[in-house]
mmCIF file of C-alpha atoms and ligand atoms in Angstrom:
data_model
loop_
_atom_site.group_PDB
_atom_site.id
_atom_site.type_symbol
_atom_site.label_atom_id
_atom_site.label_comp_id
_atom_site.label_asym_id
_atom_site.label_seq_id
_atom_site.Cartn_x
_atom_site.Cartn_y
_atom_site.Cartn_z
ATOM 1 C CA MET A 12 -2.195 70.605 59.522
ATOM 2 C CA LYS A 13 -3.080 73.749 57.583
ATOM 3 C CA LEU A 14 -4.714 76.396 59.759
ATOM 4 C CA LYS A 15 -6.227 79.701 58.716
ATOM 5 C CA ILE A 16 -6.506 82.067 61.653
ATOM 6 C CA ALA A 17 -8.448 85.331 61.818
ATOM 7 C CA VAL A 18 -6.741 87.697 64.257
ATOM 8 C CA LEU A 19 -9.087 90.166 65.962
ATOM 9 C CA ALA A 20 -6.983 92.145 68.417
ATOM 10 C CA GLY A 21 -9.589 94.805 69.241
ATOM 11 C CA ASP A 22 -9.082 97.522 71.826
ATOM 12 C CA GLY A 23 -7.174 98.448 74.978
ATOM 13 C CA ILE A 24 -4.583 95.844 75.879
ATOM 14 C CA GLY A 25 -5.914 93.611 73.068
ATOM 15 C CA PRO A 26 -3.163 94.281 70.509
ATOM 16 C CA GLU A 27 -0.373 93.713 73.065
ATOM 17 C CA ILE A 28 -1.623 90.397 74.378
ATOM 18 C CA MET A 29 -2.547 89.324 70.859
ATOM 19 C CA GLU A 30 1.025 89.860 69.697
ATOM 20 C CA GLN A 31 2.162 87.322 72.277
ATOM 21 C CA GLY A 32 -0.682 84.925 71.535
ATOM 22 C CA VAL A 33 0.231 84.899 67.855
ATOM 23 C CA ALA A 34 3.936 84.513 68.661
ATOM 24 C CA VAL A 35 3.150 81.430 70.757
ATOM 25 C CA LEU A 36 0.820 80.018 68.116
ATOM 26 C CA SER A 37 3.545 80.425 65.491
ATOM 27 C CA ALA A 38 6.202 78.892 67.736
ATOM 28 C CA VAL A 39 4.078 75.794 68.337
ATOM 29 C CA ALA A 40 3.227 75.572 64.633
ATOM 30 C CA ARG A 41 6.925 75.704 63.674
ATOM 31 C CA LYS A 42 7.771 73.101 66.280
ATOM 32 C CA CYS A 43 4.981 70.687 65.355
ATOM 33 C CA GLY A 44 4.956 71.227 61.589
ATOM 34 C CA HIS A 45 1.694 73.093 61.097
ATOM 35 C CA ASP A 46 1.178 75.607 58.357
ATOM 36 C CA VAL A 47 -0.598 78.707 59.691
ATOM 37 C CA THR A 48 -1.900 81.648 57.666
ATOM 38 C CA TYR A 49 -3.099 84.761 59.512
ATOM 39 C CA ARG A 50 -5.472 87.529 58.495
ATOM 40 C CA GLU A 51 -6.046 90.506 60.751
ATOM 41 C CA ALA A 52 -9.414 92.217 60.974
ATOM 42 C CA LEU A 53 -10.950 95.192 62.748
ATOM 43 C CA CYS A 54 -13.433 94.981 65.607
ATOM 44 C CA GLY A 55 -14.694 96.940 68.602
ATOM 45 C CA ALA A 56 -14.092 100.640 69.290
ATOM 46 C CA HIS A 57 -11.213 100.579 66.890
ATOM 47 C CA ALA A 58 -13.528 99.473 64.076
ATOM 48 C CA ILE A 59 -16.147 102.098 65.013
ATOM 49 C CA ASP A 60 -13.485 104.778 64.740
ATOM 50 C CA GLU A 61 -12.192 103.496 61.403
ATOM 51 C CA VAL A 62 -15.323 102.364 59.584
ATOM 52 C CA GLY A 63 -18.271 103.185 61.868
ATOM 53 C CA ASP A 64 -19.176 99.555 62.626
ATOM 54 C CA PRO A 65 -17.868 97.418 65.547
ATOM 55 C CA PHE A 66 -18.099 94.203 63.475
ATOM 56 C CA PRO A 67 -17.729 95.234 59.828
ATOM 57 C CA GLU A 68 -18.762 92.957 56.976
ATOM 58 C CA GLU A 69 -15.134 92.531 55.976
ATOM 59 C CA THR A 70 -14.310 91.223 59.437
ATOM 60 C CA PHE A 71 -17.223 88.810 59.224
ATOM 61 C CA GLN A 72 -15.914 87.548 55.866
ATOM 62 C CA THR A 73 -12.445 87.095 57.356
ATOM 63 C CA CYS A 74 -13.987 85.018 60.169
ATOM 64 C CA LEU A 75 -15.822 82.867 57.614
ATOM 65 C CA TRP A 76 -12.571 82.379 55.677
ATOM 66 C CA ALA A 77 -10.779 81.215 58.821
ATOM 67 C CA ASP A 78 -10.700 77.829 60.557
ATOM 68 C CA ALA A 79 -10.587 79.653 63.886
ATOM 69 C CA VAL A 80 -10.730 83.178 65.237
ATOM 70 C CA LEU A 81 -8.261 84.352 67.841
ATOM 71 C CA PHE A 82 -9.902 87.251 69.614
ATOM 72 C CA ALA A 83 -8.439 89.546 72.278
ATOM 73 C CA SER A 84 -10.796 92.138 73.755
ATOM 74 C CA VAL A 85 -13.063 95.055 72.886
ATOM 75 C CA GLY A 86 -14.280 98.081 74.818
ATOM 76 C CA ASP A 87 -13.356 101.692 75.353
ATOM 77 C CA PRO A 88 -14.350 103.986 78.244
ATOM 78 C CA LYS A 89 -15.350 106.762 75.880
ATOM 79 C CA PHE A 90 -18.497 104.743 75.112
ATOM 80 C CA ASP A 91 -19.235 103.613 78.686
ATOM 81 C CA ASN A 92 -20.433 106.910 80.056
ATOM 82 C CA ASP A 93 -22.476 107.838 77.064
ATOM 83 C CA PRO A 94 -25.901 106.134 77.152
ATOM 84 C CA THR A 95 -26.776 107.927 73.909
ATOM 85 C CA ALA A 96 -23.920 106.416 71.890
ATOM 86 C CA ARG A 97 -25.447 104.994 68.721
ATOM 87 C CA VAL A 98 -23.050 102.083 68.451
ATOM 88 C CA ARG A 99 -20.951 100.459 71.137
ATOM 89 C CA PRO A 100 -17.887 98.241 70.854
ATOM 90 C CA GLU A 101 -19.700 95.440 72.738
ATOM 91 C CA GLN A 102 -22.239 95.240 69.926
ATOM 92 C CA GLY A 103 -19.406 94.015 67.736
ATOM 93 C CA LEU A 104 -18.855 91.077 70.045
ATOM 94 C CA LEU A 105 -22.556 90.264 70.145
ATOM 95 C CA ALA A 106 -22.811 90.544 66.352
ATOM 96 C CA MET A 107 -19.869 88.196 65.967
ATOM 97 C CA ARG A 108 -21.473 85.629 68.302
ATOM 98 C CA LYS A 109 -24.794 85.799 66.489
ATOM 99 C CA LYS A 110 -23.453 85.806 62.932
ATOM 100 C CA LEU A 111 -21.061 82.941 63.589
ATOM 101 C CA GLY A 112 -23.750 80.994 65.459
ATOM 102 C CA LEU A 113 -21.508 80.684 68.530
ATOM 103 C CA TYR A 114 -24.086 79.276 70.891
ATOM 104 C CA ALA A 115 -21.728 77.513 73.289
ATOM 105 C CA ASN A 116 -19.315 79.477 75.418
ATOM 106 C CA ILE A 117 -16.919 77.271 77.345
ATOM 107 C CA ARG A 118 -15.289 78.944 80.305
ATOM 108 C CA PRO A 119 -12.995 76.807 82.426
ATOM 109 C CA VAL A 120 -12.550 77.875 86.032
ATOM 110 C CA GLU A 121 -9.331 76.383 87.282
ATOM 111 C CA THR A 122 -6.858 77.290 89.935
ATOM 112 C CA PHE A 123 -3.102 77.543 89.740
ATOM 113 C CA ASP A 124 -1.553 76.468 93.038
ATOM 114 C CA CYS A 125 1.004 79.259 92.975
ATOM 115 C CA LEU A 126 -1.741 81.887 92.653
ATOM 116 C CA ILE A 127 -4.174 80.591 95.266
ATOM 117 C CA HIS A 128 -3.086 83.345 97.656
ATOM 118 C CA LYS A 129 -4.571 85.866 95.202
ATOM 119 C CA SER A 130 -8.025 84.365 95.639
ATOM 120 C CA PRO A 131 -10.467 86.260 97.858
ATOM 121 C CA LEU A 132 -11.500 82.828 99.212
ATOM 122 C CA LYS A 133 -9.676 80.837 101.863
ATOM 123 C CA ASP A 134 -7.032 78.537 100.489
ATOM 124 C CA GLU A 135 -8.697 75.383 101.851
ATOM 125 C CA LEU A 136 -11.971 76.246 100.108
ATOM 126 C CA VAL A 137 -10.637 77.045 96.683
ATOM 127 C CA ARG A 138 -7.550 74.849 96.248
ATOM 128 C CA GLY A 139 -8.249 72.202 93.642
ATOM 129 C CA ALA A 140 -11.437 73.827 92.348
ATOM 130 C CA ASP A 141 -11.739 72.863 88.702
ATOM 131 C CA PHE A 142 -14.946 73.227 86.776
ATOM 132 C CA ILE A 143 -16.210 74.569 83.486
ATOM 133 C CA CYS A 144 -19.153 76.770 82.862
ATOM 134 C CA ILE A 145 -20.985 76.166 79.613
ATOM 135 C CA ARG A 146 -22.801 79.386 78.931
ATOM 136 C CA GLU A 147 -25.496 79.604 76.250
ATOM 137 C CA LEU A 148 -24.347 82.517 74.116
ATOM 138 C CA THR A 149 -26.807 83.428 71.377
ATOM 139 C CA GLY A 150 -30.180 83.431 73.116
ATOM 140 C CA GLY A 151 -31.975 84.748 76.178
ATOM 141 C CA MET A 152 -32.250 88.394 77.120
ATOM 142 C CA TYR A 153 -29.205 89.395 75.127
ATOM 143 C CA PHE A 154 -30.986 88.689 71.863
ATOM 144 C CA GLY A 155 -34.713 88.497 72.705
ATOM 145 C CA GLU A 156 -37.204 91.145 71.684
ATOM 146 C CA LYS A 157 -36.416 94.505 73.253
ATOM 147 C CA LYS A 158 -38.003 97.851 73.744
ATOM 148 C CA GLU A 159 -36.175 100.923 74.868
ATOM 149 C CA GLY A 160 -38.666 103.745 75.366
ATOM 150 C CA THR A 161 -38.388 106.899 77.423
ATOM 151 C CA ASP A 162 -40.625 105.645 80.210
ATOM 152 C CA GLU A 163 -40.518 101.908 79.795
ATOM 153 C CA ALA A 164 -38.093 99.311 78.580
ATOM 154 C CA TYR A 165 -37.870 95.549 78.486
ATOM 155 C CA ASP A 166 -35.756 92.616 77.315
ATOM 156 C CA THR A 167 -37.297 89.237 76.590
ATOM 157 C CA ASN A 168 -35.742 86.064 77.926
ATOM 158 C CA TYR A 169 -36.770 83.837 75.026
ATOM 159 C CA TYR A 170 -35.531 80.249 74.636
ATOM 160 C CA SER A 171 -36.697 77.517 72.293
ATOM 161 C CA ARG A 172 -36.402 73.781 72.913
ATOM 162 C CA PRO A 173 -33.722 73.219 70.199
ATOM 163 C CA GLU A 174 -31.601 76.020 71.684
ATOM 164 C CA VAL A 175 -31.771 74.419 75.113
ATOM 165 C CA GLU A 176 -31.171 70.914 73.813
ATOM 166 C CA ARG A 177 -28.049 71.714 71.839
ATOM 167 C CA ILE A 178 -26.346 73.533 74.713
ATOM 168 C CA LEU A 179 -27.206 70.725 77.146
ATOM 169 C CA ARG A 180 -25.625 68.247 74.707
ATOM 170 C CA VAL A 181 -22.426 70.256 74.797
ATOM 171 C CA ALA A 182 -22.484 70.110 78.592
ATOM 172 C CA TYR A 183 -22.958 66.329 78.608
ATOM 173 C CA GLN A 184 -20.161 65.855 76.091
ATOM 174 C CA TYR A 185 -17.775 67.806 78.311
ATOM 175 C CA ALA A 186 -18.969 65.962 81.405
ATOM 176 C CA ARG A 187 -18.088 62.641 79.769
ATOM 177 C CA GLN A 188 -14.504 63.840 79.342
ATOM 178 C CA ARG A 189 -14.408 64.977 82.954
ATOM 179 C CA ARG A 190 -15.942 63.896 86.272
ATOM 180 C CA ARG A 191 -19.384 63.133 84.802
ATOM 181 C CA HIS A 192 -21.332 65.645 86.805
ATOM 182 C CA VAL A 193 -23.619 68.263 85.242
ATOM 183 C CA THR A 194 -25.291 71.028 87.233
ATOM 184 C CA VAL A 195 -28.095 72.797 85.380
ATOM 185 C CA VAL A 196 -28.385 76.314 86.772
ATOM 186 C CA ASP A 197 -31.725 78.085 86.370
ATOM 187 C CA LYS A 198 -34.422 80.061 88.164
ATOM 188 C CA ALA A 199 -37.250 77.588 87.570
ATOM 189 C CA ASN A 200 -39.086 78.691 90.722
ATOM 190 C CA VAL A 201 -39.808 82.022 89.028
ATOM 191 C CA LEU A 202 -39.069 82.069 85.313
ATOM 192 C CA ALA A 203 -41.001 80.299 82.556
ATOM 193 C CA SER A 204 -37.873 80.139 80.392
ATOM 194 C CA SER A 205 -36.069 78.343 83.211
ATOM 195 C CA ARG A 206 -38.887 75.829 83.533
ATOM 196 C CA LEU A 207 -38.410 74.994 79.859
ATOM 197 C CA TRP A 208 -34.695 74.470 80.515
ATOM 198 C CA ARG A 209 -35.479 72.194 83.431
ATOM 199 C CA LYS A 210 -38.079 70.197 81.528
ATOM 200 C CA VAL A 211 -35.754 69.630 78.579
ATOM 201 C CA ALA A 212 -32.881 68.700 80.894
ATOM 202 C CA GLN A 213 -35.030 66.242 82.855
ATOM 203 C CA GLU A 214 -35.971 64.500 79.623
ATOM 204 C CA MET A 215 -32.444 64.477 78.332
ATOM 205 C CA MET A 216 -30.702 63.240 81.463
ATOM 206 C CA THR A 217 -32.108 59.757 80.887
ATOM 207 C CA GLU A 218 -29.960 59.588 77.723
ATOM 208 C CA TYR A 219 -26.887 60.123 79.883
ATOM 209 C CA PRO A 220 -27.296 57.678 82.793
ATOM 210 C CA ASP A 221 -23.517 57.639 83.260
ATOM 211 C CA VAL A 222 -23.567 61.349 84.127
ATOM 212 C CA GLN A 223 -24.957 62.672 87.388
ATOM 213 C CA THR A 224 -27.334 65.584 86.704
ATOM 214 C CA ASP A 225 -28.455 68.006 89.341
ATOM 215 C CA PHE A 226 -30.410 71.247 89.299
ATOM 216 C CA MET A 227 -29.653 74.411 91.174
ATOM 217 C CA TYR A 228 -31.287 77.817 91.315
ATOM 218 C CA VAL A 229 -28.955 80.542 90.163
ATOM 219 C CA ASP A 230 -28.971 82.430 93.464
ATOM 220 C CA ASN A 231 -28.019 79.259 95.261
ATOM 221 C CA ALA A 232 -25.345 78.500 92.657
ATOM 222 C CA ALA A 233 -23.785 81.928 93.189
ATOM 223 C CA MET A 234 -23.553 81.113 96.886
ATOM 224 C CA ARG A 235 -22.324 77.563 96.409
ATOM 225 C CA MET A 236 -19.543 78.815 94.148
ATOM 226 C CA ILE A 237 -17.962 80.741 96.994
ATOM 227 C CA GLN A 238 -18.782 78.268 99.754
ATOM 228 C CA ASP A 239 -17.811 75.082 97.991
ATOM 229 C CA PRO A 240 -16.479 75.650 94.462
ATOM 230 C CA ARG A 241 -15.126 72.106 94.278
ATOM 231 C CA PHE A 242 -18.709 70.857 94.152
ATOM 232 C CA PHE A 243 -18.933 71.776 90.462
ATOM 233 C CA ASP A 244 -17.655 69.866 87.470
ATOM 234 C CA VAL A 245 -19.717 71.079 84.479
ATOM 235 C CA MET A 246 -22.171 73.898 85.042
ATOM 236 C CA VAL A 247 -24.562 74.755 82.229
ATOM 237 C CA THR A 248 -26.758 77.813 82.124
ATOM 238 C CA GLU A 249 -28.437 80.494 80.049
ATOM 239 C CA ASN A 250 -26.728 83.544 78.607
ATOM 240 C CA THR A 251 -27.307 86.137 81.345
ATOM 241 C CA PHE A 252 -26.768 83.822 84.310
ATOM 242 C CA GLY A 253 -23.622 82.526 82.629
ATOM 243 C CA ASP A 254 -22.299 86.035 82.145
ATOM 244 C CA ILE A 255 -22.657 86.794 85.839
ATOM 245 C CA LEU A 256 -21.497 83.461 87.218
ATOM 246 C CA THR A 257 -18.386 83.310 85.068
ATOM 247 C CA ASP A 258 -17.147 86.657 86.381
ATOM 248 C CA GLU A 259 -17.610 85.267 89.866
ATOM 249 C CA GLY A 260 -15.895 82.055 88.826
ATOM 250 C CA SER A 261 -12.904 83.769 87.320
ATOM 251 C CA CYS A 262 -12.292 85.918 90.348
ATOM 252 C CA ILE A 263 -12.455 83.128 92.946
ATOM 253 C CA THR A 264 -9.484 81.432 91.303
ATOM 254 C CA GLY A 265 -7.309 84.473 91.886
ATOM 255 C CA SER A 266 -6.210 84.230 88.271
ATOM 256 C CA MET A 267 -8.648 86.278 86.226
ATOM 257 C CA GLY A 268 -5.830 87.255 83.881
ATOM 258 C CA LEU A 269 -5.164 83.578 83.215
ATOM 259 C CA LEU A 270 -8.507 82.251 82.116
ATOM 260 C CA PRO A 271 -9.169 81.513 78.440
ATOM 261 C CA SER A 272 -12.437 80.599 76.762
ATOM 262 C CA ALA A 273 -13.804 79.038 73.629
ATOM 263 C CA SER A 274 -17.024 79.837 71.806
ATOM 264 C CA THR A 275 -18.254 77.227 69.392
ATOM 265 C CA GLY A 276 -21.318 76.639 67.304
ATOM 266 C CA SER A 277 -22.380 76.325 63.723
ATOM 267 C CA SER A 278 -19.503 78.216 62.090
ATOM 268 C CA THR A 279 -15.918 79.290 62.847
ATOM 269 C CA PRO A 280 -15.024 78.898 66.556
ATOM 270 C CA VAL A 281 -13.597 81.819 68.531
ATOM 271 C CA PHE A 282 -10.934 81.664 71.249
ATOM 272 C CA GLU A 283 -10.476 84.550 73.644
ATOM 273 C CA PRO A 284 -9.451 85.519 77.165
ATOM 274 C CA ILE A 285 -12.386 86.005 79.490
ATOM 275 C CA HIS A 286 -11.065 89.331 80.779
ATOM 276 C CA GLY A 287 -11.825 92.660 79.135
ATOM 277 C CA SER A 288 -9.826 95.328 77.328
ATOM 278 C CA TRP A 289 -8.394 97.037 80.459
ATOM 279 C CA PRO A 290 -8.010 100.463 78.821
ATOM 280 C CA GLN A 291 -5.964 101.759 81.763
ATOM 281 C CA GLY A 292 -3.262 99.208 81.018
ATOM 282 C CA LYS A 293 -3.080 99.961 77.316
ATOM 283 C CA GLY A 294 0.378 100.513 75.862
ATOM 284 C CA LEU A 295 2.147 100.021 79.178
ATOM 285 C CA ASN A 296 3.461 96.513 78.577
ATOM 286 C CA ILE A 297 1.988 95.339 81.897
ATOM 287 C CA ALA A 298 -1.036 93.260 80.813
ATOM 288 C CA ASN A 299 -0.882 89.550 81.501
ATOM 289 C CA PRO A 300 -0.739 87.678 78.178
ATOM 290 C CA LEU A 301 -1.407 84.253 79.717
ATOM 291 C CA ALA A 302 -5.172 84.106 79.145
ATOM 292 C CA GLN A 303 -4.557 84.916 75.484
ATOM 293 C CA ILE A 304 -1.813 82.317 75.290
ATOM 294 C CA LEU A 305 -4.010 79.695 76.990
ATOM 295 C CA SER A 306 -6.741 80.568 74.487
ATOM 296 C CA VAL A 307 -4.278 79.410 71.845
ATOM 297 C CA ALA A 308 -3.978 76.124 73.768
ATOM 298 C CA MET A 309 -7.769 75.750 73.623
ATOM 299 C CA LEU A 310 -7.645 76.499 69.906
ATOM 300 C CA PHE A 311 -5.208 73.650 69.257
ATOM 301 C CA GLU A 312 -7.204 71.307 71.476
ATOM 302 C CA TYR A 313 -10.357 72.120 69.535
ATOM 303 C CA PHE A 314 -8.663 70.660 66.451
ATOM 304 C CA ASP A 315 -7.695 67.633 68.524
ATOM 305 C CA LEU A 316 -4.056 68.744 68.607
ATOM 306 C CA LYS A 317 -3.703 67.733 72.239
ATOM 307 C CA ALA A 318 0.088 67.637 72.431
ATOM 308 C CA GLU A 319 0.253 71.204 71.114
ATOM 309 C CA GLY A 320 -2.211 72.346 73.771
ATOM 310 C CA GLN A 321 -0.260 70.499 76.449
ATOM 311 C CA LEU A 322 3.004 72.077 75.337
ATOM 312 C CA ILE A 323 1.515 75.554 75.819
ATOM 313 C CA ARG A 324 0.027 74.651 79.195
ATOM 314 C CA GLU A 325 3.371 73.266 80.333
ATOM 315 C CA ALA A 326 5.203 76.398 79.162
ATOM 316 C CA VAL A 327 2.729 78.630 81.002
ATOM 317 C CA ARG A 328 3.142 76.638 84.217
ATOM 318 C CA ALA A 329 6.909 76.785 83.827
ATOM 319 C CA SER A 330 6.833 80.566 83.427
ATOM 320 C CA LEU A 331 4.786 80.906 86.611
ATOM 321 C CA ASP A 332 7.110 78.563 88.492
ATOM 322 C CA ALA A 333 10.114 80.551 87.269
ATOM 323 C CA ASN A 334 8.414 83.722 88.542
ATOM 324 C CA VAL A 335 8.388 85.144 85.050
ATOM 325 C CA ARG A 336 5.177 87.009 85.759
ATOM 326 C CA THR A 337 3.476 90.278 84.982
ATOM 327 C CA PRO A 338 3.278 92.767 87.883
ATOM 328 C CA GLU A 339 -0.192 91.863 89.209
ATOM 329 C CA ILE A 340 0.890 88.321 90.087
ATOM 330 C CA GLN A 341 4.574 88.884 90.714
ATOM 331 C CA VAL A 342 5.833 87.676 94.092
ATOM 332 C CA GLU A 343 7.066 90.378 96.432
ATOM 333 C CA GLY A 344 10.474 91.619 95.432
ATOM 334 C CA GLY A 345 10.423 89.520 92.253
ATOM 335 C CA ALA A 346 11.935 90.675 88.985
ATOM 336 C CA ARG A 347 9.783 92.783 86.680
ATOM 337 C CA TYR A 348 8.477 91.260 83.501
ATOM 338 C CA GLY A 349 6.193 92.887 80.980
ATOM 339 C CA THR A 350 3.636 91.463 78.564
ATOM 340 C CA ARG A 351 6.328 91.058 75.916
ATOM 341 C CA GLU A 352 8.914 89.487 78.213
ATOM 342 C CA VAL A 353 6.474 86.871 79.531
ATOM 343 C CA GLY A 354 5.363 86.042 75.990
ATOM 344 C CA GLN A 355 8.913 85.790 74.703
ATOM 345 C CA TRP A 356 9.977 83.589 77.629
ATOM 346 C CA ILE A 357 7.177 81.177 76.729
ATOM 347 C CA VAL A 358 8.106 81.233 73.034
ATOM 348 C CA LYS A 359 11.703 80.400 73.944
ATOM 349 C CA TYR A 360 10.607 77.597 76.260
ATOM 350 C CA ILE A 361 8.581 76.074 73.417
ATOM 351 C CA GLU A 362 11.414 76.454 70.916
ATOM 352 C CA GLU A 363 13.927 74.809 73.224
ATOM 353 C CA LYS A 364 11.632 71.988 74.273
HETATM 354 C C1 IPM B 415 -18.539 88.667 78.333
HETATM 355 C C2 IPM B 415 -18.749 90.164 78.312
HETATM 356 C C3 IPM B 415 -19.779 90.473 77.258
HETATM 357 C C4 IPM B 415 -21.076 89.803 77.653
HETATM 358 C C5 IPM B 415 -20.000 91.982 77.009
HETATM 359 C C6 IPM B 415 -18.700 92.691 76.723
HETATM 360 C C7 IPM B 415 -21.010 92.229 75.927
HETATM 361 O O1 IPM B 415 -19.110 90.622 79.563
HETATM 362 O O2 IPM B 415 -18.076 88.123 77.302
HETATM 363 O O3 IPM B 415 -18.796 88.037 79.351
HETATM 364 O O4 IPM B 415 -21.869 90.351 78.434
HETATM 365 O O5 IPM B 415 -21.325 88.700 77.155
HETATM 366 MN MN1 MN B 416 -19.187 89.096 81.124
#
């Protein structure tokens, strides 16, 4: 297969983990006979510094040219403590989502047995937890009408029926590949927008009689996720709730540095780790490249290249089993491996397979 990939490395640890992600992508392509062309493009703080825009037009065009975008991370502390900053790196990410019509954000929450001890939850609660959160990504408060005055400010949580319908369809499609259980998370006891979600979902669930649908208020869902995470199979929710719940989800697995994500919609799909740019780790060769590498697995799987995805997943598991791990997950007294060493070990595993 011919694949055109836009490479958006961004800020902080982004470029380092991206280097390993691309190396793995290339290794799999060589092995399986795919022809990959890469184009790099600027985004985030880096792009603000260079051209004054966190998602420049040229980057957008590169994304449109590509079959898929491999994205690392954006963000820089110099913008965080400055509420007056005119542009922020995060706006680049939001612009990318909106311009590429990436309405569905798929965030798997899965555990790795050898990292369960890193979870803040008890082993017996979290072991075997395996669900995905489908987060609506281009609507809600993030993009609704806003006002930012001196004495008052608001964000509007707007949703239309088609927006709700299309994201619910994505959830049902995933559920049919999994354990056929969808949990719609909302706040329908308070919010009008949530009542629309619930109404649309109640109508739609009759089209999917083979899938069990249940409804949960977001506060309850936040609690259930730490009391009984194995309850969930496919969780679907609006933009803001999804943002919050997926941070909670990633941390209960004990493997935040290992979780990839996919964002899909009407144009080029984007694959990225769910963690941020970790500016403190920049340039130190200590960032975990596995979420980026697993994002490459999701990229292949998106194009129905299942064996390629499996090969990467197997190599990642093998690296963990061999204790070839970055410092934050290394076992006590274990050897030291950096971002580069972990990535190269995985490349070699794939080449020798
Ligand atoms: C995420 C991030 C972004 C979001 C930020 C960086 C704008 O937290 O992808 O979850 O809030 O969507
Ligand atoms: Mn977030």
